[in-house]
PDB file of C-alpha atoms in Angstrom:
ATOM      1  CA  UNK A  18      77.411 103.079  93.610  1.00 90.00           C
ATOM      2  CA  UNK A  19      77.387  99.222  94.581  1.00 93.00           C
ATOM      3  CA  UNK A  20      80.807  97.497  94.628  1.00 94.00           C
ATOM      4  CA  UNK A  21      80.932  93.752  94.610  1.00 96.00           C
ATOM      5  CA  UNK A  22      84.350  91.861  94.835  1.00 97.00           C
ATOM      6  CA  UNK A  23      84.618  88.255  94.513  1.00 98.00           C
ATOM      7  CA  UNK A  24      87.298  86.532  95.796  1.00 98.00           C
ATOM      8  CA  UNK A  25      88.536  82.995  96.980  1.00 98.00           C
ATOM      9  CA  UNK A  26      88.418  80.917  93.322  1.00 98.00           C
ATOM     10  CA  UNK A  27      91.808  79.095  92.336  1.00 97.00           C
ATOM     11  CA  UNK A  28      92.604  75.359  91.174  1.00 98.00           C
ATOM     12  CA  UNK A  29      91.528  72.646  92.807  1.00 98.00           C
ATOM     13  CA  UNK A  30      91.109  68.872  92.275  1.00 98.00           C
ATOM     14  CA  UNK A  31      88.119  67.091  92.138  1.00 98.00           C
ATOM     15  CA  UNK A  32      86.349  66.439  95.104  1.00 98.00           C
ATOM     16  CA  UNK A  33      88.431  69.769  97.028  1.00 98.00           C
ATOM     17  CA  UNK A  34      86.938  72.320  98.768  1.00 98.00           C
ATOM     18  CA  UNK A  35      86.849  76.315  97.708  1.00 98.00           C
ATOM     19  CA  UNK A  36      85.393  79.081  99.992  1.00 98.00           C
ATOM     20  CA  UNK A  37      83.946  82.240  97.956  1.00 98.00           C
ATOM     21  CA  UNK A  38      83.529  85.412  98.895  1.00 98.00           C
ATOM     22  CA  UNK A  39      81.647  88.372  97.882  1.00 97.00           C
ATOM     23  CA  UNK A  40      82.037  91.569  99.412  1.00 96.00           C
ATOM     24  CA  UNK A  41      79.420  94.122  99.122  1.00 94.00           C
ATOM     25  CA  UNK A  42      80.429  98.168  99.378  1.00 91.00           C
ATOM     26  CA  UNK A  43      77.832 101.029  99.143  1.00 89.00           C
ATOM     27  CA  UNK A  44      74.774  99.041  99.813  1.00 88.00           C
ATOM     28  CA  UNK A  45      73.868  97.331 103.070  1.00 88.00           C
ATOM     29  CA  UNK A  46      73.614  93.714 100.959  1.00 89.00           C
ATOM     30  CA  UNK A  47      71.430  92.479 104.292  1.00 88.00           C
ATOM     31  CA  UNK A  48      68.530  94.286 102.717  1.00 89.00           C
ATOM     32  CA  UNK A  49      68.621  91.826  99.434  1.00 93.00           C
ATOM     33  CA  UNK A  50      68.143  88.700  98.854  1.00 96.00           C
ATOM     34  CA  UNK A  51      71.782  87.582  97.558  1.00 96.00           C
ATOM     35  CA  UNK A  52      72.973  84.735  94.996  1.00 97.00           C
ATOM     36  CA  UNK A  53      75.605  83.505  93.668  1.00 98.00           C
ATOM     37  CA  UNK A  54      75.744  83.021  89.834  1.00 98.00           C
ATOM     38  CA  UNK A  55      78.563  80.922  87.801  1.00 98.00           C
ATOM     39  CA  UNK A  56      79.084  81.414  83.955  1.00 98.00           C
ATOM     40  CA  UNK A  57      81.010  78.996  81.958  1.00 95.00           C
ATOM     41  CA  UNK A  58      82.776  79.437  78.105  1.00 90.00           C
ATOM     42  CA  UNK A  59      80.153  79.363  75.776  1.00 92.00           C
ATOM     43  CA  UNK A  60      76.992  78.916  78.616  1.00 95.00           C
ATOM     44  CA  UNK A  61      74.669  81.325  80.068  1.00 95.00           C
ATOM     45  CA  UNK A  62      75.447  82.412  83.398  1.00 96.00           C
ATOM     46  CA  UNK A  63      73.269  80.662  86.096  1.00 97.00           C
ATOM     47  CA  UNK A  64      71.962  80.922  89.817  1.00 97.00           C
ATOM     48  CA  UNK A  65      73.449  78.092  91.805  1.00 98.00           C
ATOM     49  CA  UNK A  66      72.030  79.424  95.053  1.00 98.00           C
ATOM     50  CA  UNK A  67      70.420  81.978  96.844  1.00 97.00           C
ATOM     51  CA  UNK A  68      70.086  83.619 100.388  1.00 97.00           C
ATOM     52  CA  UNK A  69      66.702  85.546 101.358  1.00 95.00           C
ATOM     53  CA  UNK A  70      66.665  88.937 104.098  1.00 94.00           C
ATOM     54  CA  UNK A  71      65.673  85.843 106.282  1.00 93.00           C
ATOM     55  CA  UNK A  72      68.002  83.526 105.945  1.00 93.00           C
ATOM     56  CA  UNK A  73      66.392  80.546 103.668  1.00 96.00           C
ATOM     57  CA  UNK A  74      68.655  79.315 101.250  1.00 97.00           C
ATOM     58  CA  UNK A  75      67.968  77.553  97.809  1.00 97.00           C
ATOM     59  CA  UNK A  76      70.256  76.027  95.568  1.00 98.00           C
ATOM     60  CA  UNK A  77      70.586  74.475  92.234  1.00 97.00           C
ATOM     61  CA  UNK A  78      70.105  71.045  91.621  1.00 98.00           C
ATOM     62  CA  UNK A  79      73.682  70.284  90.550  1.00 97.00           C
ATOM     63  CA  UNK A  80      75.288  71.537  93.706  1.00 98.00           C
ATOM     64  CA  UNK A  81      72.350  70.589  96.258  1.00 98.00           C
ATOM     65  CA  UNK A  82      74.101  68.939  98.817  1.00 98.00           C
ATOM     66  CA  UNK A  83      77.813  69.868  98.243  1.00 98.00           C
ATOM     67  CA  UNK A  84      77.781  74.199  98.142  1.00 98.00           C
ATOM     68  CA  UNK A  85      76.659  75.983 101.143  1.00 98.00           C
ATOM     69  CA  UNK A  86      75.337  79.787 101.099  1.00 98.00           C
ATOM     70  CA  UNK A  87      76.222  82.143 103.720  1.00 97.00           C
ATOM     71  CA  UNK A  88      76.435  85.771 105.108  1.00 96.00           C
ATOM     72  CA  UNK A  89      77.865  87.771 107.673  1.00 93.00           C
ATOM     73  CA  UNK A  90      75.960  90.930 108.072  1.00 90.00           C
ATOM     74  CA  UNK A  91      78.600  92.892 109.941  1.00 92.00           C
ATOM     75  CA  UNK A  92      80.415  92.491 107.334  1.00 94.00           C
ATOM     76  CA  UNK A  93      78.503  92.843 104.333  1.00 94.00           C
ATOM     77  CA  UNK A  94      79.423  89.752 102.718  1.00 96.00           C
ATOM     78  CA  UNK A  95      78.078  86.332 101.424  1.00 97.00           C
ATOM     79  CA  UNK A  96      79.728  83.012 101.184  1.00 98.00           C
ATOM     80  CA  UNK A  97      79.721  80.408  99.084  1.00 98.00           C
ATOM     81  CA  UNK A  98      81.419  76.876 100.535  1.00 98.00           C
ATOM     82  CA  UNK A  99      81.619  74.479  97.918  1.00 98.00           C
ATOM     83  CA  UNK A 100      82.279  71.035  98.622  1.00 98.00           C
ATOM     84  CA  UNK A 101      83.415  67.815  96.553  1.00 98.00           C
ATOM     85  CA  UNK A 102      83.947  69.740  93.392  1.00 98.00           C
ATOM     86  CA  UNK A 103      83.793  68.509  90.409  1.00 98.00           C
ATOM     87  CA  UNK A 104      84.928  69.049  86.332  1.00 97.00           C
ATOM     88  CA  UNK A 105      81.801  70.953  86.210  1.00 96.00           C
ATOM     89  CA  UNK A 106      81.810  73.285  88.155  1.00 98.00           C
ATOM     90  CA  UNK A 107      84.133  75.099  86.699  1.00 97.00           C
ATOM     91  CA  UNK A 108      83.218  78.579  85.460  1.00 98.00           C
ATOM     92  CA  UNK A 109      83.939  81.990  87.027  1.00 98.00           C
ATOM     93  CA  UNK A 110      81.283  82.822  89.716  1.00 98.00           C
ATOM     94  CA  UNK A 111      80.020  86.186  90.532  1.00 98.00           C
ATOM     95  CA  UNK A 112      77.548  87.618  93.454  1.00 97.00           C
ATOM     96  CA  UNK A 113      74.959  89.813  92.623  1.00 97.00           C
ATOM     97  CA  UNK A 114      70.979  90.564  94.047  1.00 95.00           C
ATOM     98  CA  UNK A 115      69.129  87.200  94.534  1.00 93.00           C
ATOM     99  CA  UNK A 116      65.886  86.431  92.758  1.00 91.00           C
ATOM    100  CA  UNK A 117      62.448  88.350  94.759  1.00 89.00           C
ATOM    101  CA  UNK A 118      59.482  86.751  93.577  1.00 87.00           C
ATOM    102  CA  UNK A 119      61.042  85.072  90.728  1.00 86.00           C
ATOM    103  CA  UNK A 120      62.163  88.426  89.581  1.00 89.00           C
ATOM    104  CA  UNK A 121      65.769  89.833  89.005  1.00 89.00           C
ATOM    105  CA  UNK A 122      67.568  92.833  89.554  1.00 91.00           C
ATOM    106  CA  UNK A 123      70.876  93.291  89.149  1.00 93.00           C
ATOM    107  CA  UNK A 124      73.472  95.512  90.821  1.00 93.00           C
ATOM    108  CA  UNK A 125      76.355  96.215  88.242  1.00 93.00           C
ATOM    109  CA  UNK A 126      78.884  92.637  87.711  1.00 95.00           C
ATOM    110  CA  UNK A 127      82.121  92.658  89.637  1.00 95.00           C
ATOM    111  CA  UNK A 128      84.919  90.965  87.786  1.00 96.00           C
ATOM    112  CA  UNK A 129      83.824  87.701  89.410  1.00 97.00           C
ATOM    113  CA  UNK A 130      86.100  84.943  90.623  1.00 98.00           C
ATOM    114  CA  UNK A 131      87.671  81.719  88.575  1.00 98.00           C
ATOM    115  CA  UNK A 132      87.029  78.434  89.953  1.00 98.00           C
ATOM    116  CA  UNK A 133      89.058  75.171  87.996  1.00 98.00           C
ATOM    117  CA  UNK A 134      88.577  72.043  88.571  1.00 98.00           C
ATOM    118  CA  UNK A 135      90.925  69.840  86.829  1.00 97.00           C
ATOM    119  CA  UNK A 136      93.197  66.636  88.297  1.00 95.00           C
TER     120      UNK A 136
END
């Protein structure tokens, strides 16, 4: 059965820095394609960026520029580095299987991890 734990969310101000992490157990994750995925109160949860088996990375266009996607295959976990934060990107984020062909399948949710912004 997959495990994913998220970890690294907490308070920050406005224009800090956060470093996620998602650690993958009973699946070697380096076989997906891996994103990370934020939800907010009362919104839909959303892809903010993605890591293919190769390495390409895509992101969304509100954190282009400022979040970084990462992974360390020995071991078994992706990254997110988010940079110069802002109020909106608050929201608890989660890992889970990246998109293959504009298709998704999903692993079961860990409890994801709570990011807040707020001065």
């Amino acid at each position: 059965q997959v495990q994913l734990v998220e970890s690294g969310g907490g308070l920050v101000r406005p224009g800090g820095s956060l470093r996620l992490s998602c650690a993958a157990s009973g699946t070697n994750s380096t076989l997906y394609n891996m994103g990370w995925y934020r939800q907010s109160p009362g919104k839909q949860r959303e892809l903010v960026a993605s890591i293919t088996i190769g390495g390409s990375t895509n992101y969304a266009a509100s954190v282009k520029g400022r979040f970084t996607i990462s992974r360390d295959s020995a071991k078994n976990t992706v990254y997110l580095q988010m940079n110069s934060l802002k109020f909106e990107d608050t929201a608890v984020y989660y890992c889970n299987r990246g998109p293959y062909s504009g298709t998704y399948v999903f692993w079961g949710w860990g409890q994801g991890t709570q990011v807040t912004v707020s001065s």
